[in-house]
Coordinates of C-alpha atoms in Angstrom, one line a residue:
Chain A
M170 CA 0.0 0.0 0.0
S171 CA 1.9 3.0 -1.3
I172 CA 1.1 6.2 -3.0
R173 CA 4.5 6.1 -4.8
K174 CA 3.8 2.7 -6.2
M175 CA 0.4 3.8 -7.5
I176 CA 1.8 6.9 -9.2
A177 CA 4.5 4.8 -10.8
L178 CA 1.8 2.8 -12.6
H179 CA 0.4 5.9 -14.3
P180 CA 0.8 5.7 -18.1
N181 CA 2.5 9.1 -18.3
V182 CA 4.9 8.2 -15.5
H183 CA 5.8 4.6 -16.4
G184 CA 8.1 4.1 -13.5
H185 CA 9.9 7.6 -13.6
V186 CA 8.4 8.9 -10.4
N187 CA 9.3 12.4 -9.2
Q188 CA 10.3 11.3 -5.7
L189 CA 9.9 14.8 -4.1
L190 CA 6.4 15.1 -5.5
S191 CA 5.4 11.6 -4.4
D192 CA 6.8 12.2 -0.9
A193 CA 4.7 15.4 -0.7
A194 CA 1.6 13.4 -2.0
H195 CA 2.2 10.9 0.8
H196 CA 2.6 13.5 3.6
L197 CA -0.3 15.7 2.3
M198 CA -2.6 12.7 2.6
Y199 CA -1.5 12.2 6.2
C200 CA -1.4 15.8 7.2
A201 CA -5.0 16.4 5.9
R202 CA -6.3 13.6 8.1
M203 CA -4.1 14.5 11.1
C204 CA -5.5 18.0 11.0
V205 CA -9.1 16.7 10.9
S206 CA -8.3 14.6 13.9
C207 CA -6.6 17.4 15.8
A208 CA -9.5 19.8 15.2
D209 CA -11.9 17.1 16.5
A210 CA -9.7 16.5 19.6
C211 CA -9.4 20.3 20.2
A212 CA -13.2 20.5 20.2
A213 CA -13.3 17.8 23.0
E214 CA -10.8 19.5 25.2
D215 CA -12.0 21.5 28.2
M216 CA -9.6 24.3 27.2
Q217 CA -10.9 27.0 24.8
M218 CA -9.1 26.1 21.6
R219 CA -11.1 27.7 18.8
D220 CA -8.2 29.2 16.9
C221 CA -6.7 25.7 16.7
I222 CA -10.0 24.2 15.5
R223 CA -10.1 26.9 12.8
S224 CA -6.5 26.6 11.6
C225 CA -6.6 22.8 11.6
L226 CA -9.8 22.7 9.5
D227 CA -8.4 25.2 7.1
C228 CA -5.1 23.3 6.8
A229 CA -7.0 20.0 6.3
D230 CA -8.9 21.5 3.4
V231 CA -5.9 23.0 1.7
C232 CA -3.8 19.8 2.2
E233 CA -6.7 17.7 0.9
A234 CA -6.8 19.8 -2.3
A235 CA -3.0 19.9 -2.7
G236 CA -2.7 16.1 -2.1
K237 CA -5.2 15.3 -4.8
L238 CA -3.4 17.5 -7.3
A239 CA -0.1 15.9 -6.4
V240 CA -1.2 12.4 -7.4
R241 CA -2.5 13.5 -10.8
H242 CA -0.3 13.1 -13.9
T243 CA -2.7 13.2 -16.8
D244 CA -1.7 15.9 -19.2
S245 CA 0.0 18.5 -17.0
N246 CA -1.1 21.4 -14.9
D247 CA 2.4 22.3 -13.6
Q248 CA 1.9 26.0 -12.8
V249 CA -1.3 25.3 -10.8
L250 CA 0.4 22.4 -9.1
R251 CA 3.5 24.3 -8.1
E252 CA 1.6 27.3 -6.8
T253 CA -0.8 25.1 -4.8
L254 CA 2.2 23.3 -3.2
E255 CA 3.9 26.6 -2.4
L256 CA 0.6 27.9 -0.8
C257 CA 0.1 24.6 1.1
G258 CA 3.6 24.9 2.6
R259 CA 2.7 28.3 4.0
V260 CA -0.6 27.0 5.3
C261 CA 1.0 24.1 7.0
D262 CA 3.6 26.3 8.7
S263 CA 0.8 28.6 9.8
C264 CA -1.2 25.8 11.3
A265 CA 1.9 24.4 13.0
A266 CA 2.5 27.7 14.7
V267 CA -1.0 27.6 16.2
C268 CA -0.7 24.0 17.4
E269 CA 2.6 24.8 19.0
K270 CA 1.0 27.2 21.4
Y271 CA -0.9 24.4 23.1
P272 CA 0.3 21.7 25.6
H273 CA -1.7 18.8 24.2
E274 CA 0.1 15.8 22.7
H275 CA -2.4 15.8 19.7
C276 CA -1.4 19.3 18.9
R277 CA 2.3 18.5 19.2
L278 CA 2.0 15.6 16.9
C279 CA -0.1 17.6 14.4
A280 CA 2.4 20.5 14.5
Q281 CA 5.2 18.0 13.7
M282 CA 3.3 16.6 10.8
C283 CA 2.5 20.1 9.5
R284 CA 6.2 21.1 9.7
E285 CA 7.3 18.0 7.8
C286 CA 4.5 18.5 5.2
A287 CA 5.5 22.1 4.7
E288 CA 9.1 21.2 4.0
D289 CA 7.9 18.5 1.5
C290 CA 5.6 20.9 -0.2
R291 CA 8.4 23.4 -0.7
N292 CA 10.7 20.7 -2.1
A293 CA 8.0 19.3 -4.4
A294 CA 7.1 22.7 -5.7
A295 CA 10.7 23.4 -6.6
S296 CA 10.9 20.1 -8.4
V297 CA 7.9 21.0 -10.7
M298 CA 9.5 22.8 -13.6
E299 CA 8.3 26.2 -14.8
P300 CA 6.3 25.9 -18.0
A301 CA 8.4 26.9 -21.1
Chain B
M153 CA -31.3 29.4 1.3
S154 CA -28.3 31.7 1.2
I155 CA -24.6 31.5 2.2
R156 CA -24.6 35.2 2.9
K157 CA -27.5 34.8 5.4
M158 CA -25.8 31.9 7.1
I159 CA -22.5 33.9 7.5
A160 CA -24.4 36.9 8.9
L161 CA -25.5 34.7 11.9
H162 CA -22.0 33.8 12.9
P163 CA -21.3 35.2 16.5
N164 CA -18.1 37.0 15.3
V165 CA -19.9 38.6 12.3
H166 CA -23.3 39.6 13.9
G167 CA -24.7 41.0 10.7
H168 CA -21.6 42.9 9.5
V169 CA -20.9 40.6 6.5
N170 CA -18.0 41.2 4.2
Q171 CA -20.0 41.3 1.0
L172 CA -17.1 40.6 -1.3
L173 CA -16.1 37.6 0.8
S174 CA -19.6 36.2 0.9
D175 CA -20.0 36.6 -2.8
A176 CA -16.8 34.6 -3.3
A177 CA -18.0 32.0 -0.9
H178 CA -21.2 31.7 -2.9
H179 CA -19.4 31.4 -6.3
L180 CA -16.7 29.1 -5.0
M181 CA -19.4 26.6 -3.9
Y182 CA -20.9 26.7 -7.4
C183 CA -17.7 26.7 -9.3
A184 CA -16.4 23.6 -7.4
R185 CA -19.5 21.7 -8.3
M186 CA -19.7 22.9 -11.9
C187 CA -16.1 21.8 -12.4
V188 CA -16.9 18.3 -11.0
S189 CA -19.8 18.2 -13.5
C190 CA -17.8 19.4 -16.4
A191 CA -15.0 16.9 -15.7
D192 CA -17.7 14.1 -15.7
A193 CA -19.3 15.4 -18.9
C194 CA -15.8 15.6 -20.6
A195 CA -15.2 11.9 -19.7
A196 CA -18.4 11.0 -21.5
E197 CA -17.7 12.9 -24.7
D198 CA -16.4 11.0 -27.8
M199 CA -13.7 13.7 -28.2
Q200 CA -10.4 13.2 -26.3
M201 CA -10.5 15.8 -23.5
R202 CA -8.1 14.6 -20.9
D203 CA -6.6 18.0 -20.3
C204 CA -10.0 19.4 -19.5
I205 CA -10.8 16.5 -17.1
R206 CA -7.5 17.2 -15.3
S207 CA -7.9 21.0 -15.0
C208 CA -11.6 20.8 -14.0
L209 CA -10.8 18.2 -11.2
D210 CA -7.9 20.3 -10.0
C211 CA -10.0 23.5 -10.1
A212 CA -12.9 21.7 -8.2
D213 CA -10.5 20.7 -5.4
V214 CA -9.0 24.1 -5.0
C215 CA -12.4 25.8 -5.1
E216 CA -13.7 23.4 -2.6
A217 CA -10.9 24.2 -0.2
A218 CA -11.1 28.0 -0.8
G219 CA -14.9 27.9 -0.5
K220 CA -14.8 26.2 2.9
L221 CA -12.2 28.7 4.2
A222 CA -14.3 31.6 2.9
V223 CA -17.3 30.7 5.2
R224 CA -15.3 30.4 8.4
H225 CA -15.1 33.3 10.7
T226 CA -14.1 31.8 14.0
D227 CA -10.9 33.5 15.3
S228 CA -9.2 34.6 12.2
N229 CA -6.9 33.1 9.7
D230 CA -6.6 36.1 7.3
Q231 CA -3.3 35.6 5.7
V232 CA -4.1 32.0 4.9
L233 CA -7.5 33.0 3.6
R234 CA -6.2 35.8 1.4
E235 CA -3.4 33.8 -0.1
T236 CA -5.8 30.9 -0.8
L237 CA -8.3 33.2 -2.5
E238 CA -5.5 34.7 -4.6
L239 CA -4.3 31.2 -5.6
C240 CA -7.8 30.1 -6.4
G241 CA -8.3 33.1 -8.7
R242 CA -5.3 32.0 -10.7
V243 CA -6.5 28.3 -10.7
C244 CA -10.0 29.3 -12.0
D245 CA -8.5 31.4 -14.8
S246 CA -6.2 28.6 -15.8
C247 CA -9.2 26.1 -15.9
A248 CA -11.3 28.6 -17.9
A249 CA -8.5 28.8 -20.5
V250 CA -8.6 25.0 -21.0
C251 CA -12.4 24.9 -21.1
E252 CA -12.4 27.7 -23.7
K253 CA -10.5 25.5 -26.1
Y254 CA -13.5 23.2 -26.5
P255 CA -16.8 23.6 -28.4
H256 CA -19.0 21.9 -25.8
E257 CA -21.7 23.9 -24.1
H258 CA -20.8 22.4 -20.7
C259 CA -17.2 23.7 -21.2
R260 CA -18.5 27.1 -22.2
L261 CA -20.7 27.3 -19.1
C262 CA -17.9 26.0 -16.8
A263 CA -15.4 28.6 -18.3
Q264 CA -17.9 31.4 -17.7
M265 CA -18.3 30.3 -14.0
C266 CA -14.6 30.0 -13.6
R267 CA -14.0 33.5 -14.9
E268 CA -16.6 35.0 -12.6
C269 CA -15.2 33.0 -9.7
A270 CA -11.7 34.2 -10.4
E271 CA -12.8 37.8 -10.4
D272 CA -14.7 37.3 -7.1
C273 CA -11.7 35.6 -5.5
R274 CA -9.4 38.5 -6.4
N275 CA -11.9 41.0 -5.0
A276 CA -12.4 39.0 -1.9
A277 CA -8.7 38.6 -1.3
A278 CA -8.2 42.3 -1.6
S279 CA -10.9 42.8 1.0
V280 CA -9.3 40.7 3.6
M281 CA -6.9 43.0 5.4
E282 CA -3.2 42.4 6.0
P283 CA -2.5 41.3 9.5
A284 CA -1.0 44.2 11.6
Chain C
M201 CA -25.7 29.9 -12.6
S202 CA -27.5 26.6 -12.1
I203 CA -26.6 23.0 -11.3
R204 CA -29.6 21.9 -13.2
K205 CA -28.6 23.7 -16.4
M206 CA -25.1 22.2 -16.1
I207 CA -26.4 18.7 -15.8
A208 CA -28.7 19.2 -18.8
L209 CA -25.6 19.7 -21.0
H210 CA -24.1 16.3 -20.1
P211 CA -23.8 14.2 -23.3
N212 CA -25.7 11.3 -21.6
V213 CA -28.4 13.6 -20.4
H214 CA -29.0 15.9 -23.4
G215 CA -31.8 17.8 -21.8
H216 CA -33.7 15.0 -20.1
V217 CA -32.8 16.0 -16.6
N218 CA -34.0 13.9 -13.6
Q219 CA -35.5 16.9 -11.8
L220 CA -35.6 15.1 -8.4
L221 CA -31.9 14.2 -8.7
S222 CA -30.9 17.7 -9.8
D223 CA -32.9 19.2 -6.9
A224 CA -31.0 17.0 -4.5
A225 CA -27.7 17.9 -6.2
H226 CA -28.5 21.6 -5.7
H227 CA -29.5 21.2 -2.0
L228 CA -26.6 18.9 -1.2
M229 CA -24.2 21.5 -2.4
Y230 CA -25.8 24.1 -0.1
C231 CA -26.3 21.8 2.9
A232 CA -22.7 20.7 2.8
R233 CA -21.5 24.4 3.0
M234 CA -24.2 25.4 5.5
C235 CA -23.0 22.6 7.8
V236 CA -19.3 23.8 7.5
S237 CA -20.5 27.3 8.4
C238 CA -22.7 26.1 11.3
A239 CA -19.8 24.0 12.8
D240 CA -17.6 27.1 12.6
A241 CA -20.2 29.3 14.2
C242 CA -20.8 26.7 17.0
A243 CA -17.0 26.7 17.7
A244 CA -17.2 30.5 18.2
E245 CA -20.2 30.4 20.6
D246 CA -19.6 30.8 24.3
M247 CA -21.9 27.8 24.9
Q248 CA -20.4 24.3 24.9
M249 CA -21.7 22.9 21.5
R250 CA -19.3 20.1 20.7
D251 CA -22.0 17.6 19.7
C252 CA -23.2 20.1 17.1
I253 CA -19.7 20.8 15.8
R254 CA -19.3 17.0 15.4
S255 CA -22.6 16.3 13.7
C256 CA -22.3 19.3 11.4
L257 CA -18.8 18.3 10.2
D258 CA -19.9 14.7 9.7
C259 CA -23.0 15.9 7.8
A260 CA -21.0 18.3 5.6
D261 CA -18.6 15.5 4.6
V262 CA -21.4 13.1 3.7
C263 CA -23.4 15.8 1.8
E264 CA -20.2 16.8 0.0
A265 CA -19.7 13.2 -1.2
A266 CA -23.4 12.7 -2.1
G267 CA -23.5 16.0 -3.9
K268 CA -20.6 15.1 -6.1
L269 CA -22.1 11.7 -7.0
A270 CA -25.4 13.4 -7.8
V271 CA -24.0 15.5 -10.6
R272 CA -22.2 12.7 -12.3
H273 CA -23.9 11.0 -15.3
T274 CA -21.1 9.3 -17.1
D275 CA -21.8 5.6 -17.5
S276 CA -24.0 4.8 -14.5
N277 CA -23.4 3.9 -10.9
D278 CA -27.0 3.8 -9.8
Q279 CA -27.0 1.4 -6.9
V280 CA -24.1 3.3 -5.3
L281 CA -25.9 6.6 -6.0
R282 CA -29.2 5.5 -4.6
E283 CA -27.7 4.0 -1.4
T284 CA -25.6 7.1 -0.9
L285 CA -28.6 9.4 -1.2
E286 CA -30.6 7.2 1.2
L287 CA -27.7 7.3 3.7
C288 CA -27.4 11.1 3.3
G289 CA -31.0 11.6 4.0
R290 CA -30.6 9.8 7.4
V291 CA -27.4 11.8 8.1
C292 CA -29.1 15.1 7.4
D293 CA -32.0 14.2 9.7
S294 CA -29.6 13.2 12.4
C295 CA -27.7 16.5 12.1
A296 CA -31.0 18.5 12.1
A297 CA -32.0 16.8 15.3
V298 CA -28.8 18.0 17.0
C299 CA -29.1 21.5 15.6
E300 CA -32.7 21.7 16.8
K301 CA -31.6 21.3 20.4
Y302 CA -29.9 24.8 20.3
P303 CA -31.3 28.3 20.5
H304 CA -28.9 29.9 17.9
E305 CA -30.2 31.2 14.6
H306 CA -27.4 29.6 12.7
C307 CA -28.4 26.2 14.1
R308 CA -32.1 26.8 13.3
L309 CA -31.2 27.7 9.7
C310 CA -28.9 24.8 9.4
A311 CA -31.5 22.4 10.7
Q312 CA -34.0 23.7 8.2
M313 CA -31.6 23.2 5.4
C314 CA -30.8 19.6 6.6
R315 CA -34.5 18.7 6.8
E316 CA -35.1 20.0 3.2
C317 CA -32.0 18.2 2.0
A318 CA -33.1 14.9 3.7
E319 CA -36.4 15.1 1.9
D320 CA -34.7 15.8 -1.4
C321 CA -32.3 12.9 -0.9
R322 CA -35.1 10.4 -0.2
N323 CA -37.1 11.6 -3.3
A324 CA -34.0 11.5 -5.5
A325 CA -33.0 8.0 -4.2
A326 CA -36.5 6.8 -5.1
S327 CA -36.2 8.2 -8.6
V328 CA -32.9 6.3 -9.3
M329 CA -34.1 3.0 -10.7
E330 CA -32.9 -0.3 -9.4
P331 CA -30.4 -1.9 -11.8
A332 CA -32.0 -4.7 -13.9
Chain D
M243 CA 3.3 9.1 11.4
S244 CA 0.2 7.1 12.3
I245 CA -3.5 7.7 12.3
R246 CA -3.8 5.2 15.2
K247 CA -1.4 7.2 17.3
M248 CA -3.2 10.4 16.6
I249 CA -6.6 8.9 17.5
A250 CA -5.1 7.5 20.8
L251 CA -4.3 11.1 21.9
H252 CA -8.0 12.3 21.7
P253 CA -9.3 13.3 25.1
N254 CA -12.3 10.9 24.8
V255 CA -10.1 8.0 23.7
H256 CA -7.1 8.4 26.1
G257 CA -5.3 5.3 24.8
H258 CA -8.3 3.0 24.4
V259 CA -8.3 2.9 20.6
N260 CA -10.9 0.8 18.7
Q261 CA -8.4 -1.0 16.6
L262 CA -10.9 -2.1 13.9
L263 CA -12.1 1.5 13.5
S264 CA -8.5 2.9 13.4
D265 CA -7.6 0.3 10.8
A266 CA -10.6 1.4 8.7
A267 CA -9.6 5.1 9.2
H268 CA -6.1 4.2 7.9
H269 CA -7.3 2.3 4.8
L270 CA -10.0 4.8 4.0
M271 CA -7.4 7.5 3.8
Y272 CA -5.3 5.4 1.4
C273 CA -8.3 4.1 -0.6
A274 CA -9.6 7.6 -1.2
R275 CA -6.3 8.7 -2.6
M276 CA -5.7 5.5 -4.6
C277 CA -9.0 6.0 -6.3
V278 CA -8.2 9.6 -7.2
S279 CA -5.0 8.3 -8.7
C280 CA -6.6 5.5 -10.6
A281 CA -9.3 7.7 -12.1
D282 CA -6.5 10.0 -13.3
A283 CA -4.5 7.2 -14.7
C284 CA -7.6 5.8 -16.5
A285 CA -8.2 9.2 -18.1
A286 CA -4.7 9.0 -19.5
E287 CA -5.0 5.5 -21.0
D288 CA -5.7 5.1 -24.7
M289 CA -8.4 2.6 -23.9
Q290 CA -11.9 3.9 -23.2
M291 CA -12.4 3.6 -19.4
R292 CA -15.1 6.0 -18.5
D293 CA -16.9 3.6 -16.2
C294 CA -13.8 3.2 -14.2
I295 CA -13.2 7.0 -14.0
R296 CA -16.7 7.3 -12.7
S297 CA -16.6 4.5 -10.2
C298 CA -13.2 5.5 -8.9
L299 CA -14.2 9.2 -8.4
D300 CA -17.4 8.2 -6.6
C301 CA -15.5 5.7 -4.4
A302 CA -12.9 8.4 -3.6
D303 CA -15.6 10.8 -2.5
V304 CA -17.4 8.3 -0.3
C305 CA -14.1 7.0 1.2
E306 CA -13.0 10.6 1.9
A307 CA -16.2 11.2 3.8
A308 CA -16.1 7.9 5.7
G309 CA -12.4 8.4 6.5
K310 CA -13.0 11.8 8.1
L311 CA -15.9 10.4 10.2
A312 CA -13.8 7.5 11.3
V313 CA -11.1 9.7 13.0
R314 CA -13.7 11.8 14.9
H315 CA -14.3 10.9 18.5
T316 CA -15.9 14.1 19.9
D317 CA -19.2 13.4 21.5
S318 CA -20.5 10.4 19.5
N319 CA -22.3 10.0 16.2
D320 CA -22.3 6.2 16.2
Q321 CA -25.4 5.4 14.1
V322 CA -24.2 7.8 11.4
L323 CA -20.7 6.4 11.6
R324 CA -21.8 2.8 11.4
E325 CA -24.2 3.3 8.5
T326 CA -21.5 5.3 6.6
L327 CA -19.0 2.6 7.1
E328 CA -21.5 0.0 5.9
L329 CA -22.3 2.0 2.8
C330 CA -18.6 2.6 2.1
G331 CA -17.9 -1.1 2.2
R332 CA -20.5 -1.7 -0.5
V333 CA -19.1 1.3 -2.6
C334 CA -15.6 -0.1 -2.3
D335 CA -16.7 -3.5 -3.5
S336 CA -18.6 -2.0 -6.4
C337 CA -15.5 0.0 -7.4
A338 CA -13.3 -3.0 -7.2
A339 CA -15.6 -4.9 -9.5
V340 CA -15.2 -2.3 -12.2
C341 CA -11.4 -2.0 -11.8
E342 CA -11.1 -5.8 -12.0
K343 CA -12.5 -5.7 -15.5
Y344 CA -9.4 -3.9 -16.8
P345 CA -5.9 -5.2 -17.5
H346 CA -4.0 -2.2 -16.2
E347 CA -1.8 -2.5 -13.1
H348 CA -3.1 0.7 -11.6
C349 CA -6.6 -0.8 -11.7
R350 CA -5.4 -4.1 -10.2
L351 CA -3.7 -2.2 -7.3
C352 CA -6.8 0.0 -6.8
A353 CA -9.1 -3.0 -6.8
Q354 CA -7.0 -4.7 -4.2
M355 CA -7.0 -1.6 -2.0
C356 CA -10.8 -1.3 -2.4
R357 CA -11.4 -5.0 -1.4
E358 CA -9.2 -4.6 1.7
C359 CA -10.9 -1.3 2.6
A360 CA -14.4 -2.9 2.1
E361 CA -13.5 -5.6 4.6
D362 CA -12.1 -3.1 7.1
C363 CA -15.3 -1.0 6.7
R364 CA -17.5 -4.0 7.5
N365 CA -15.4 -5.0 10.5
A366 CA -15.3 -1.4 11.8
A367 CA -19.0 -1.0 11.3
A368 CA -19.7 -4.1 13.4
S369 CA -17.4 -2.8 16.1
V370 CA -19.4 0.5 16.5
M371 CA -22.1 -0.4 19.0
E372 CA -25.8 0.3 18.5
P373 CA -26.9 3.3 20.5
A374 CA -28.8 2.3 23.6

């Protein structure tokens, strides 16, 4: 079960996977779901955490979109893909900064995931070439 | 049934709706669904339209994310919101340019929706103030 | 700007729109976004409303999925579509029941949308024929 | 990086994870993304595969919704969760049956993922107790 293996089977890819992009696709999938989970956990805490609910839900939505774009390889949509990955990197960093304000372990884990995903998004964006 | 009316009831908004943002929220909801529909119609055409399937699905995903961010008003996440709207404007224009290459009425309607949504996204982004 | 008009342009539909299904597609799009908005408003209220945040987010996700299926007309996936609409009707009723416990206007409006959407889902499901 | 670990940190769960539900949450996340990837690969094949594009996109949307519900543990929404998992099991099996008609490796891998996910959904649904 691997996103990379699936991408490798695409007829336009035929084994020549962009590793940085497939790493981002993998982490974007996890980060989107981790943020859904963290928002839900924040809603259950006794502490008032509405800024964290908000930023986690926003981050989940942007990661979800970016993660779907990152697995598509039919025709090409490189400028859209690159700019979406760049935005998503900034959104993940912004969400991490909110999670890092809180003492809960789910926030700490979510922030860590967001920071890794942000780094992957930036690397993947740089690997997607400018259109000629 | 109105997105604007719903947003007006948010405790942080209490009637003072950002009209440009609520217009964008409305069109983003429609544009996301129109793009899902256009991608599906393109897949059913006899003509080879894989670039349009790709760009419509990508645009649907980005509009979906931006449209969800645009209805949220808890705490604030203005920089993320503004940058997501700016990106979404570019993604909508890019999708419209692909749809405009094709003779089908569903592509023409989708392109028109994308152009309107792009304009709304830019206006809404400009209306979301820079953080101090 | 109309979901019905877009569906009518699908090559497999060519004007013969299932009105009950297109009504459901329209309301599912709105109900999904209303529930996102209500969950966000609930998170901003001083009152503890975590059950309403949960049920609105769940309802938004199921309506989002059902609403995308409802606009697709390529090939056919009728049994999946019918069962998804039936489920979504129950999920909307369940969410309405939670919203109806609360005094806030955004909950009242969301509950009303959910009840209408539930009815539309049931009618649309009944209109999608059993596979032979 | 693990969905199970994240769920375990939820204040209502505090370590007592429903393993069947967390397994389903994990596979639903993968299955949703695999189906997006398979639909995209099908659109790029020379062969006409529109039924597989349709069923993979529908399955992706339902798995996405079910996967988000499966990580939430705030308050409880058990009947909705159980019925959504049951539906999703049927949708995954239905998608697998379409993918299994085709010779492509991405369809074979997607079908295998769908079959595993269907089994997990059924097991998880059975593990979510009826409300009293």
